[in-house]
XYZ file of C-alpha atoms in Angstrom:
776
model
C -20.882 13.843 -10.016
C -18.774 14.646 -7.384
C -16.469 12.093 -5.393
C -15.695 13.104 -1.513
C -13.751 11.294 0.757
C -14.536 12.405 4.432
C -13.660 11.152 8.003
C -16.207 9.960 11.096
C -15.928 9.904 14.061
C -17.977 8.552 16.623
C -18.650 5.230 14.996
C -18.667 2.433 17.476
C -19.465 -0.869 15.311
C -20.788 -2.240 12.430
C -23.950 -1.430 13.158
C -23.222 2.482 12.842
C -21.992 2.061 9.698
C -25.136 0.359 8.131
C -26.887 3.356 9.770
C -25.138 6.192 8.798
C -25.521 4.462 4.996
C -28.411 3.745 5.354
C -30.163 7.019 5.888
C -27.672 8.827 3.469
C -28.834 6.344 0.722
C -32.269 7.807 0.979
C -30.973 11.085 0.258
C -31.974 12.485 -2.878
C -28.615 13.203 -5.333
C -27.023 10.316 -2.782
C -25.452 8.132 -5.471
C -23.081 5.864 -3.797
C -21.719 5.604 -0.057
C -19.166 3.487 1.188
C -18.497 3.707 5.077
C -15.232 2.029 6.735
C -15.542 1.227 10.355
C -11.584 0.544 10.691
C -10.668 3.229 9.212
C -13.030 5.937 9.733
C -13.836 7.298 6.717
C -16.710 7.439 4.405
C -15.848 7.342 0.712
C -19.277 9.773 -1.232
C -21.191 9.996 -4.983
C -22.603 12.229 -5.247
C -25.248 14.862 -6.954
C -24.061 17.898 -5.855
C -26.947 19.794 -7.851
C -29.613 17.866 -6.213
C -27.240 17.381 -2.382
C -25.122 19.866 -0.988
C -22.031 18.941 1.212
C -23.323 20.373 4.168
C -26.537 18.782 3.743
C -24.658 15.256 3.858
C -22.555 16.211 6.726
C -26.070 17.953 8.907
C -27.126 13.821 8.326
C -24.222 12.132 9.189
C -23.875 14.798 12.601
C -27.950 14.224 13.477
C -27.268 10.577 13.996
C -24.975 11.526 16.676
C -21.411 10.790 14.700
C -19.202 13.393 13.667
C -18.528 14.191 9.698
C -15.917 16.583 8.346
C -13.609 16.498 4.719
C -11.156 13.688 5.318
C -7.617 16.078 5.908
C -5.505 16.393 2.319
C -2.726 18.798 3.521
C 0.239 17.511 5.671
C -0.786 19.919 7.938
C -4.448 19.005 8.301
C -3.467 15.086 8.653
C -1.048 15.900 11.274
C -4.413 17.604 13.574
C -6.579 14.616 12.495
C -3.640 12.131 13.695
C -3.181 13.962 17.114
C -6.728 13.796 17.353
C -6.747 10.023 17.519
C -3.815 9.634 19.920
C -5.895 11.820 22.168
C -8.939 9.693 21.867
C -6.855 6.774 22.195
C -5.609 7.929 25.473
C -9.030 8.977 26.722
C -10.159 5.605 26.267
C -7.114 4.319 27.689
C -8.023 6.986 30.799
C -11.312 6.170 31.486
C -10.318 2.401 31.120
C -8.133 2.650 33.988
C -10.153 5.231 36.434
C -13.578 3.040 35.311
C -11.019 -0.293 36.290
C -10.274 1.717 39.982
C -13.471 3.048 40.775
C -14.579 -0.500 40.780
C -11.984 -2.283 42.978
C -14.381 -1.772 45.603
C -17.468 -3.258 43.861
C -15.127 -6.048 42.784
C -13.946 -6.674 46.404
C -16.772 -6.993 48.273
C -18.223 -9.311 45.711
C -15.201 -11.609 44.867
C -13.777 -10.913 48.314
C -15.604 -13.082 50.489
C -15.577 -15.984 47.084
C -11.755 -16.036 47.574
C -11.536 -16.160 51.832
C -10.154 -12.339 51.742
C -12.029 -11.031 55.235
C -13.986 -7.598 54.759
C -13.647 -5.333 57.398
C -17.544 -5.531 59.427
C -17.402 -1.419 59.082
C -17.338 -1.602 55.042
C -19.859 -4.726 55.128
C -22.138 -2.307 57.263
C -22.142 -0.106 53.929
C -21.959 -2.584 51.987
C -24.986 -1.180 50.098
C -23.648 2.175 49.681
C -20.453 2.006 48.861
C -21.853 -0.681 45.988
C -23.893 2.234 44.477
C -21.282 5.024 45.023
C -18.717 3.385 43.445
C -20.896 1.630 40.977
C -22.423 5.333 39.873
C -18.659 6.438 39.371
C -17.687 3.647 36.732
C -21.171 4.299 34.840
C -19.540 8.562 34.772
C -16.410 7.735 33.533
C -18.340 5.440 30.622
C -21.224 7.987 30.133
C -19.884 8.181 26.551
C -21.675 4.776 26.252
C -24.546 5.060 27.371
C -25.156 8.565 25.705
C -24.387 7.251 22.779
C -26.121 3.686 23.578
C -29.572 5.542 24.927
C -28.974 8.228 21.424
C -29.529 5.189 19.164
C -32.205 3.715 20.786
C -34.382 6.950 20.918
C -33.604 6.940 16.660
C -34.834 3.362 16.309
C -30.714 3.004 15.071
C -29.822 0.429 18.166
C -26.564 -0.672 18.187
C -23.908 -2.143 20.118
C -23.415 0.913 22.622
C -27.692 0.509 23.256
C -27.184 -3.565 23.640
C -24.576 -2.187 26.464
C -26.495 0.414 28.079
C -29.598 -1.608 27.872
C -27.817 -4.382 29.873
C -25.905 -2.918 32.531
C -29.133 -0.098 33.369
C -31.336 -3.185 33.553
C -28.946 -4.327 36.138
C -27.710 -1.093 37.643
C -31.572 0.151 38.157
C -33.396 -3.250 39.069
C -30.627 -3.357 42.290
C -31.159 0.488 43.175
C -34.748 -0.080 43.504
C -34.446 -3.707 45.441
C -31.759 -1.524 47.921
C -34.423 1.513 48.331
C -37.298 -1.237 48.712
C -35.053 -2.855 51.342
C -35.057 0.409 53.133
C -38.437 0.016 54.128
C -38.298 -3.664 54.116
C -35.083 -4.064 56.430
C -34.853 -7.200 54.486
C -30.551 -7.252 53.955
C -30.339 -10.346 52.352
C -30.403 -9.070 48.606
C -29.664 -9.972 44.984
C -27.660 -7.550 43.819
C -26.710 -7.086 40.344
C -24.146 -3.183 41.088
C -21.491 -5.773 39.778
C -22.485 -6.913 36.852
C -22.620 -3.350 35.570
C -19.294 -2.705 36.940
C -17.772 -5.867 34.984
C -19.920 -5.342 31.860
C -18.805 -1.519 31.630
C -14.278 -2.104 32.735
C -14.540 -4.884 29.706
C -16.492 -3.186 27.418
C -14.172 0.175 27.925
C -11.402 -2.185 27.692
C -12.451 -3.674 24.856
C -12.877 0.360 23.165
C -9.324 0.701 24.050
C -8.157 -2.365 22.766
C -9.864 -1.925 19.075
C -8.799 1.315 18.632
C -5.004 0.298 19.658
C -4.722 -1.977 17.031
C -6.979 -0.653 14.247
C -4.514 2.255 14.929
C -2.025 -0.470 13.539
C -3.900 -1.755 10.325
C -3.182 1.889 9.007
C 0.284 1.258 9.385
C 1.542 0.954 5.832
C -0.511 4.292 4.894
C 1.516 6.594 7.734
C 4.496 5.034 6.372
C 4.068 5.981 2.637
C 2.236 9.538 4.167
C 5.937 9.550 5.877
C 8.351 9.429 3.176
C 8.119 12.594 1.393
C 10.729 15.286 1.916
C 9.825 18.175 5.003
C 11.769 20.538 2.579
C 13.940 21.459 -0.397
C 16.277 23.525 -1.565
C 14.914 25.601 -4.265
C 17.061 27.913 -6.684
C 15.618 31.931 -6.272
C 17.967 35.346 -6.994
C 20.540 33.065 -7.736
C 20.222 31.615 -4.263
C 20.548 28.342 -2.382
C 17.162 28.974 0.058
C 15.829 26.067 2.365
C 12.097 26.013 1.778
C 9.281 24.246 3.428
C 7.937 21.713 1.219
C 4.033 23.251 1.172
C 5.819 26.685 -0.183
C 7.594 25.036 -3.633
C 5.517 26.181 -6.412
C 5.481 24.472 -10.350
C 8.265 26.079 -11.929
C 10.611 26.113 -9.397
C 14.227 24.670 -9.484
C 14.939 22.401 -6.721
C 19.036 21.433 -6.023
C 18.946 17.565 -4.838
C 22.130 16.529 -3.192
C 23.936 12.902 -2.646
C 21.565 11.713 -0.250
C 18.833 13.469 -0.020
C 15.341 13.333 -0.755
C 13.802 14.253 -3.817
C 10.813 16.568 -2.751
C 8.444 16.724 -5.715
C 7.776 15.742 -8.774
C 9.599 17.364 -11.477
C 12.531 17.374 -14.598
C 16.248 16.525 -14.572
C 17.279 19.790 -16.109
C 21.224 19.364 -15.108
C 23.497 16.238 -13.872
C 23.505 12.945 -13.893
C 23.349 10.722 -10.468
C 21.898 7.404 -10.208
C 18.100 7.586 -8.010
C 16.321 5.074 -5.544
C 13.163 4.691 -5.929
C 12.496 1.608 -3.680
C 9.824 4.004 -1.732
C 7.859 4.148 -5.260
C 8.062 1.178 -7.186
C 9.466 -1.489 -4.687
C 12.535 -1.438 -7.395
C 15.766 -1.850 -5.605
C 18.645 -1.181 -8.298
C 19.417 2.281 -8.909
C 17.437 3.873 -11.432
C 19.764 6.336 -13.988
C 19.281 9.776 -14.220
C 20.343 12.931 -16.931
C 18.935 15.704 -18.227
C 15.169 15.318 -19.619
C 14.870 12.335 -16.570
C 11.901 12.428 -15.301
C 11.814 11.801 -11.626
C 9.434 11.399 -8.841
C 9.432 12.899 -5.073
C 10.241 10.614 -2.287
C 12.795 9.030 -4.086
C 16.704 9.405 -2.874
C 19.115 10.602 -5.025
C 22.211 8.229 -4.636
C 25.162 9.949 -6.645
C 25.547 13.198 -8.224
C 24.309 16.537 -7.563
C 20.857 16.776 -9.802
C 19.404 20.270 -10.939
C 15.621 19.639 -10.970
C 12.234 21.145 -11.709
C 9.079 20.708 -10.432
C 6.634 19.900 -11.998
C 3.779 18.449 -9.953
C 3.399 19.510 -6.305
C 1.231 18.247 -3.095
C -1.873 16.151 -3.785
C -0.653 16.108 -7.918
C 2.536 13.934 -6.603
C 2.907 10.532 -7.604
C 3.036 9.879 -3.943
C 0.444 11.521 -3.567
C -1.597 9.651 -5.237
C -1.167 6.378 -4.467
C -1.863 7.092 -0.788
C -4.989 8.757 -2.569
C -5.466 5.457 -3.833
C -4.903 3.056 -1.235
C -6.938 5.299 0.601
C -9.931 4.796 -1.359
C -9.244 1.090 -1.486
C -9.914 0.537 1.941
C -12.741 2.607 1.479
C -14.261 0.678 -0.866
C -16.482 -2.411 0.084
C -16.281 -5.967 -1.138
C -19.437 -7.613 -1.382
C -18.590 -9.888 0.840
C -18.305 -6.854 3.713
C -21.919 -5.704 1.959
C -23.378 -8.924 3.040
C -21.889 -8.743 6.707
C -23.253 -4.731 6.679
C -26.629 -5.911 5.640
C -26.919 -8.342 8.972
C -25.265 -6.230 10.865
C -27.828 -3.375 10.223
C -30.261 -6.322 11.597
C -28.154 -7.424 14.573
C -28.966 -5.209 17.241
C -32.787 -4.777 17.132
C -32.798 -8.905 16.484
C -30.003 -9.386 19.572
C -32.776 -7.133 21.594
C -35.808 -9.029 20.309
C -33.837 -12.549 21.288
C -32.707 -11.583 25.115
C -36.045 -10.607 25.938
C -38.005 -13.384 24.173
C -35.611 -15.290 26.592
C -36.549 -13.691 29.332
C -40.112 -13.686 29.537
C -39.210 -17.530 28.734
C -37.422 -17.946 31.708
C -39.946 -16.173 33.703
C -42.557 -18.186 32.402
C -40.719 -21.284 33.576
C -40.999 -20.578 36.764
C -37.080 -18.692 36.932
C -37.321 -16.166 39.670
C -37.197 -12.570 37.844
C -33.823 -12.177 39.026
C -32.301 -15.188 36.721
C -34.719 -13.729 33.742
C -32.713 -10.799 34.279
C -29.345 -12.121 34.217
C -30.234 -14.524 31.120
C -31.466 -10.983 29.690
C -28.455 -8.748 30.389
C -26.119 -11.512 29.462
C -27.474 -12.398 26.006
C -27.287 -8.290 25.109
C -23.911 -8.196 26.330
C -22.534 -11.131 24.644
C -23.626 -9.846 21.332
C -21.193 -8.154 19.341
C -21.532 -6.621 16.028
C -18.051 -4.997 16.428
C -16.308 -8.128 14.928
C -18.778 -8.179 12.038
C -18.063 -4.607 11.446
C -13.848 -4.411 11.547
C -13.658 -8.458 9.461
C -13.621 -7.046 6.510
C -11.863 -3.385 6.558
C -9.409 -4.807 9.054
C -8.204 -6.756 6.389
C -8.598 -4.491 3.250
C -6.073 -2.048 5.203
C -2.869 -4.694 5.747
C -3.528 -6.328 2.507
C -3.915 -2.783 0.168
C -1.081 -1.924 2.333
C 1.335 -4.826 1.779
C 0.847 -4.623 -1.902
C 1.603 -0.666 -2.067
C 4.470 -1.369 0.035
C 5.505 -3.734 -2.698
C 4.569 -1.246 -5.224
C 1.026 -2.456 -6.216
C -1.564 -0.079 -5.942
C -4.814 -1.701 -5.306
C -7.729 0.608 -6.157
C -10.353 -1.077 -4.972
C -11.346 -4.000 -2.343
C -13.506 -5.061 -5.279
C -10.416 -5.551 -7.672
C -9.272 -7.907 -4.190
C -12.215 -10.078 -4.664
C -11.815 -10.393 -8.324
C -7.971 -11.079 -7.989
C -9.014 -14.232 -6.255
C -11.198 -15.323 -8.503
C -9.408 -14.896 -11.877
C -9.314 -17.809 -14.664
C -8.507 -15.468 -17.397
C -5.252 -13.031 -18.183
C -4.584 -11.431 -21.331
C -1.856 -9.859 -22.130
C -1.313 -6.852 -24.085
C 2.023 -7.057 -26.508
C 3.879 -4.205 -26.925
C 4.688 -2.133 -23.937
C 3.109 -4.832 -21.230
C 4.913 -8.120 -22.250
C 7.714 -6.520 -24.600
C 10.123 -3.510 -23.780
C 7.855 -1.300 -26.272
C 11.543 0.041 -27.565
C 12.568 -2.416 -30.953
C 16.528 -2.744 -31.384
C 18.404 -4.312 -33.784
C 18.361 -7.840 -33.935
C 20.411 -8.696 -37.756
C 22.091 -6.483 -40.269
C 22.544 -8.942 -43.164
C 24.891 -7.859 -46.052
C 23.550 -8.690 -49.228
C 26.019 -7.012 -52.277
C 29.629 -6.766 -51.708
C 31.286 -4.294 -50.365
C 28.431 -3.342 -48.368
C 29.926 -4.371 -45.013
C 27.706 -4.393 -41.338
C 29.266 -1.157 -40.127
C 29.338 0.367 -43.584
C 25.035 -0.632 -43.472
C 24.402 0.583 -40.235
C 26.036 4.070 -41.658
C 24.174 4.167 -44.227
C 20.942 3.474 -42.355
C 22.329 5.765 -39.446
C 22.812 8.645 -41.839
C 19.573 8.423 -43.557
C 17.225 7.588 -40.826
C 18.520 10.255 -38.367
C 16.175 12.693 -40.465
C 13.317 10.359 -39.708
C 10.816 10.898 -35.977
C 10.006 7.301 -37.072
C 10.182 4.576 -33.751
C 12.469 1.996 -36.196
C 14.709 5.211 -37.371
C 15.271 5.983 -33.818
C 16.296 2.113 -33.192
C 18.909 2.616 -35.695
C 19.753 5.843 -34.492
C 20.320 3.975 -31.383
C 22.337 1.380 -32.277
C 24.532 3.286 -34.448
C 25.495 5.056 -31.437
C 26.729 2.332 -29.236
C 28.577 1.391 -31.894
C 30.076 4.434 -32.425
C 29.421 4.577 -36.698
C 29.865 7.300 -38.601
C 26.615 7.850 -40.280
C 26.850 9.230 -44.496
C 26.164 12.406 -45.716
C 23.248 12.766 -47.649
C 21.047 15.064 -49.169
C 17.365 15.322 -51.098
C 15.679 13.475 -47.807
C 12.084 12.153 -48.601
C 9.321 10.627 -45.931
C 7.048 7.851 -48.270
C 4.298 7.108 -45.120
C 3.809 3.012 -45.304
C 6.842 2.141 -47.488
C 9.866 4.238 -46.025
C 12.793 7.187 -46.761
C 15.236 7.726 -49.889
C 17.571 9.909 -50.025
C 21.333 10.400 -52.443
C 24.316 9.880 -51.079
C 28.089 9.673 -52.703
C 28.324 5.398 -52.454
C 32.403 4.685 -51.284
C 34.408 4.646 -54.539
C 32.119 5.978 -56.536
C 32.005 10.338 -57.092
C 28.165 10.649 -58.233
C 25.455 10.614 -55.729
C 23.325 7.381 -55.616
C 19.500 7.598 -54.406
C 19.147 4.836 -51.568
C 15.915 3.581 -50.218
C 15.309 2.205 -46.812
C 11.972 0.940 -45.804
C 9.763 -2.396 -46.186
C 9.766 -4.004 -49.412
C 6.788 -1.261 -50.732
C 9.351 0.976 -51.386
C 11.159 -0.760 -54.167
C 8.905 -1.238 -57.310
C 6.732 -4.548 -57.929
C 9.400 -8.101 -58.572
C 12.682 -6.215 -58.412
C 13.178 -8.783 -55.095
C 14.647 -11.741 -55.398
C 13.580 -15.244 -54.583
C 16.471 -15.801 -52.264
C 16.446 -12.257 -50.245
C 12.566 -12.361 -49.929
C 13.718 -15.800 -47.973
C 15.369 -14.326 -45.897
C 12.692 -11.603 -45.116
C 10.456 -14.352 -44.361
C 12.691 -16.571 -42.383
C 13.112 -12.906 -40.274
C 9.671 -12.615 -40.121
C 9.033 -15.727 -38.765
C 11.290 -14.702 -35.909
C 8.764 -11.819 -35.043
C 10.785 -9.085 -36.564
C 10.441 -6.438 -38.031
C 12.813 -5.977 -41.942
C 13.784 -2.923 -43.572
C 15.425 -3.123 -46.525
C 18.763 -0.769 -47.601
C 18.444 -0.772 -51.682
C 21.165 1.494 -53.744
C 19.761 2.432 -57.317
C 16.725 -0.145 -56.765
C 19.034 -3.065 -56.264
C 19.429 -4.490 -52.624
C 22.644 -4.344 -50.771
C 21.179 -5.436 -47.373
C 18.738 -5.832 -44.845
C 18.553 -4.365 -41.336
C 16.196 -6.754 -38.894
C 14.212 -5.095 -35.582
C 12.347 -6.483 -32.981
C 10.292 -5.503 -29.477
C 12.661 -7.456 -26.667
C 10.968 -9.244 -24.027
C 10.443 -7.958 -20.429
C 13.298 -10.116 -17.830
C 10.591 -11.413 -16.458
C 7.656 -11.933 -18.197
C 8.232 -15.656 -19.085
C 8.242 -16.393 -15.708
C 5.414 -15.071 -14.679
C 3.033 -16.925 -17.376
C 4.689 -19.744 -16.191
C 3.875 -18.886 -12.397
C 0.278 -17.794 -13.813
C 0.011 -21.135 -16.023
C 1.371 -23.381 -12.445
C -2.025 -21.205 -10.452
C -4.237 -23.230 -13.315
C -5.112 -19.397 -15.112
C -5.743 -19.487 -18.810
C -2.866 -16.803 -20.231
C -3.648 -14.718 -23.866
C -1.718 -12.340 -25.420
C -3.958 -9.407 -27.756
C -1.654 -7.310 -30.541
C -2.393 -4.673 -33.068
C 0.832 -6.215 -34.489
C 0.795 -9.118 -37.774
C -0.214 -12.748 -36.404
C 2.979 -13.953 -37.629
C 4.655 -11.221 -34.901
C 2.772 -11.809 -32.595
C 2.955 -15.478 -32.440
C 6.771 -15.383 -32.663
C 6.582 -13.501 -29.795
C 3.970 -15.696 -27.765
C 5.976 -19.030 -28.265
C 8.948 -17.505 -26.879
C 7.085 -17.070 -23.247
C 5.070 -19.919 -23.978
C 1.152 -18.355 -24.967
C -0.599 -20.254 -27.828
C -3.730 -18.147 -27.464
C -2.787 -15.271 -29.645
C -5.345 -12.514 -30.674
C -3.459 -10.246 -33.401
C -4.376 -7.344 -35.846
C -6.664 -6.004 -32.905
C -7.455 -2.335 -32.968
C -9.369 -1.270 -29.611
C -12.784 -1.815 -29.722
C -11.861 -5.877 -30.943
C -9.848 -5.995 -27.821
C -12.622 -4.960 -25.739
C -14.763 -7.686 -27.415
C -12.322 -10.068 -27.077
C -12.268 -9.876 -23.509
C -16.184 -10.123 -23.507
C -16.145 -12.691 -25.566
C -14.215 -14.151 -23.056
C -16.067 -13.364 -20.221
C -18.585 -15.018 -21.629
C -17.098 -17.919 -22.849
C -17.522 -17.242 -26.123
C -14.530 -19.298 -27.998
C -15.283 -19.976 -30.767
C -17.150 -16.819 -32.173
C -13.617 -14.709 -30.656
C -11.444 -17.470 -33.057
C -14.379 -17.377 -35.878
C -14.079 -13.153 -35.865
C -18.007 -13.062 -35.234
C -17.752 -9.489 -33.687
C -21.344 -9.071 -34.701
C -22.756 -11.636 -32.028
C -20.163 -11.120 -29.474
C -21.418 -7.199 -29.696
C -24.708 -8.128 -28.616
C -23.715 -10.277 -25.271
C -24.469 -8.312 -22.080
C -23.223 -4.774 -21.464
C -19.839 -4.395 -19.659
C -18.671 -4.777 -16.607
C -21.684 -5.643 -14.520
C -20.501 -6.406 -11.365
C -19.306 -9.563 -9.687
C -22.364 -10.436 -8.128
C -24.333 -10.350 -10.777
C -22.075 -11.810 -13.164
C -20.169 -14.677 -11.242
C -23.328 -16.550 -10.310
C -24.010 -17.336 -13.596
C -22.068 -20.854 -14.228
C -21.040 -19.365 -18.265
C -19.181 -16.296 -16.884
C -15.343 -16.610 -17.077
C -13.543 -14.251 -14.701
C -10.830 -11.970 -17.339
C -8.588 -9.704 -16.332
C -6.263 -7.323 -18.763
C -3.095 -6.230 -18.400
C -2.258 -3.419 -20.516
C -0.262 -0.064 -21.247
C -1.540 2.281 -23.558
C -4.530 4.470 -24.746
C -5.473 1.671 -27.192
C -5.428 -0.673 -24.211
C -7.888 1.123 -22.109
C -11.076 -0.185 -23.662
C -10.037 -3.883 -22.784
C -8.991 -2.632 -19.563
C -12.534 -1.119 -18.940
C -13.962 -4.142 -20.167
C -12.550 -6.622 -17.975
C -13.281 -7.876 -14.690
C -10.139 -6.705 -13.417
C -8.058 -4.347 -15.343
C -4.045 -3.698 -14.604
C -2.048 -1.190 -15.815
C 1.828 -0.725 -15.770
C 3.083 2.039 -13.944
C 4.260 3.227 -16.961
C 1.902 3.149 -18.956
C -0.826 5.987 -20.006
C -2.402 7.789 -17.638
C -5.221 7.050 -19.311
C -4.345 3.437 -18.887
C -3.949 4.068 -15.192
C -7.180 5.678 -14.572
C -9.152 2.387 -16.123
C -6.736 0.076 -14.359
C -8.585 -1.593 -10.568
C -4.660 -2.764 -10.198
C -1.486 -0.114 -11.192
C 1.950 -2.718 -11.253
C 4.545 0.480 -10.063
C 7.333 -1.556 -10.677
C 6.683 -2.459 -14.398
C 7.139 -6.181 -13.257
C 5.134 -8.584 -14.775
C 5.584 -10.715 -11.296
C 3.485 -8.738 -9.431
C 0.542 -10.128 -11.773
C 0.856 -13.268 -9.660
C 1.485 -11.103 -6.863
C -1.383 -9.233 -6.754
C -3.335 -12.491 -7.302
C -1.233 -14.353 -4.483
C -2.075 -11.609 -2.489
C -5.519 -10.657 -3.170
C -6.246 -14.416 -2.224
C -4.495 -13.954 0.508
C -6.592 -11.592 1.795
C -9.870 -13.033 1.371
C -8.642 -15.759 3.000
C -8.459 -14.121 5.975
C -11.505 -11.858 5.549
C -13.486 -15.339 5.515
C -11.676 -16.033 8.747
C -12.480 -13.062 10.279
C -15.974 -13.170 9.136
C -16.341 -16.778 10.115
C -15.035 -16.066 14.045
C -17.274 -12.789 13.670
C -20.354 -15.021 12.764
C -19.619 -18.424 15.035
C -19.031 -16.027 18.081
C -22.607 -14.648 18.083
C -24.125 -17.844 16.482
C -22.382 -20.036 19.664
C -22.019 -16.965 21.949
C -25.675 -16.074 22.061
C -27.813 -19.400 23.125
C -25.455 -20.094 25.687
C -26.140 -16.898 27.128
C -30.124 -17.841 26.720
C -29.365 -20.308 29.059
C -29.560 -23.083 26.788
C -26.929 -25.525 28.671
C -28.851 -24.626 31.619
C -31.268 -27.720 31.770
C -28.465 -29.852 30.914
C -25.329 -28.593 33.222
C -27.165 -25.960 35.077
C -24.537 -23.962 34.427
C -25.237 -20.320 33.962
C -23.101 -17.577 31.698
C -22.929 -14.222 34.034
C -22.689 -11.079 32.105
C -19.791 -10.521 33.544
C -18.145 -13.121 31.674
C -20.382 -12.504 28.343
C -18.608 -8.527 29.021
C -14.918 -9.910 28.570
C -15.606 -12.522 25.912
C -17.695 -9.379 24.118
C -14.527 -7.331 24.604
C -12.603 -9.810 23.050
C -14.233 -10.822 20.174
C -13.355 -7.620 18.101
C -9.932 -7.972 19.212
C -9.148 -11.224 18.463
C -10.298 -10.367 14.209
C -8.173 -7.222 14.605
C -5.152 -9.239 15.890
C -5.712 -11.959 12.765
C -6.046 -9.089 10.675
C -2.012 -8.064 11.667
C -0.699 -11.324 11.407
C -0.489 -10.637 7.940
C 2.454 -8.449 7.877
C 4.491 -11.635 8.059
C 3.240 -12.193 5.130
C 6.159 -12.855 2.753
C 5.218 -12.399 -1.260
């Protein structure tokens, strides 16, 4: 299976989107396709053994659109950006020229109504002037006519088809009347040249404004793309050479001076500095960087000079991956959008049928042909599938862009919709709620002459030879306190128990055996009741306790704990205030799990969990099997329906709960995949990040709350957009069909219908653009 992002130009409305998707879905080998009107892109999943990329492009091009691979390199993106700018300029020019060409027709029609005199020689050539300038307006609007006619012939009508039908009917009907008048000498004609002119002018204006506002919704992506450095200072043959960023290769040694952007992802070889990573993580405080640390491209070196080795370049950098995630999120669809697309597919043919029925009804009721034609044209013109097509993608573009600026990467529109329906948020413990780095919390002396500093020196001397994470914590604390390690010999590691070695105690001349580890490191029943009580007390606080024994006699205790992240408690409190239930999963023992959970206000703790049990726990919560979960009835839980089946199907089930999982490790990936929404910590493993639907680049748990808030706000905007798009058509089409005429005598003119149609799309996009003012 292959995934590809493509660029599609020439789309005008939601019907275009539906036509492309439906056509491709009939092709063998196409697994899934999402076309986005606002960004003019398509995300395609296909089987390359059954269909080639060339055939996919050919299928799209045969519908009258232009498909090509999405830009990857900066130069390709610049070319596409310039092409869009040129298209915008062309649309602006078409509107201006159409407006100028339409002025004589507008003057001839509106002049007498407004009391503006029309010279006699102009009045004499009235019909000829209207024909000439209406034809010029049509010429400037020819792409609309061409697109509309092609769609009609292909039996895939869209917005342009309705504009074409309406303006062509008005233009040719008027032209035929003028030709007939040449033979009948009748100068009292009811012409509709001005309707065709007004409609095409307003449609041209609408297309220009739509393109202008659509361009602004992609501002966040443009900002992200513009964050990267343009050149790098590379050390080659002992010399500093400035090269364009595209010429940097993996393994290059790069110098980054204070104030410069780090050009690519890499590893610090030499130097010390503070690096501003706000562009990537959203965190404003500079991060300390020294030899061996990783650095991210597009971040800013603040103080010292850094010498780095390039490890990731081009599309493999963190920045490029962020841009890719945001672009794919924009191209994906929510179930709401899929519904709107289905409606849009039938919308244009339906409106044409309504227009034809209205025309026939008014003719049957005895109204003149000209009256019925006005109704026909107005119905065709006022209908606007564009607004429905733009309602969701423009809001998604703004929402995912805002999130990315805050260091929250939302990988799909589905994740947005899932996030705003959350019932449960389940957290992994280590590395998610906690820092994942154990620290010494207590050093307790049991025997005289073994004070805290001496005990730490013994532990340091022994544990500096171990690779265990707890040993690393002891070494770090000893270095922090500037403690001198004891001299040891005969170091032996005892897996699952601890380590032993030999040293010479203070005041002694003989080597003595020292053991550091769990209770298992000592012979059975060799620990006093008093010491056991101390160990038990520490463990109830969530601390792992290590015994230090000399000649099998306990001389001290060292307890370590994985400390909570600074904002864990605040994040949990915010979720509870929002009415969301919170739970914790951990592979650690229940005593430690409960101790950590009690500090942050979590009451539901599931401890001693294997990776597959974590996934089953998520499934049990999804299907409200809380009792079976508490009892550990894994077989019953396994028999529940398989994995994530999609919100569309399962949320309708009143027993279904929407569950989010927050994790960072490889062992969390099954649970992240099972959850309706997987939230991965940005500092976690690649597998967890790949499996998650949302990535928190700042590793700040408050961003779980922010992601939910932002998703709710985005979905609210989508619903507003869709409401106004649908209500506009629901109200506008009957009015255009003349429903008010029999009551008020008022009839909607095609010109006003064209203006209303043009403004409907702009208003939807403008509502999405207002999201820029949203503050988390």
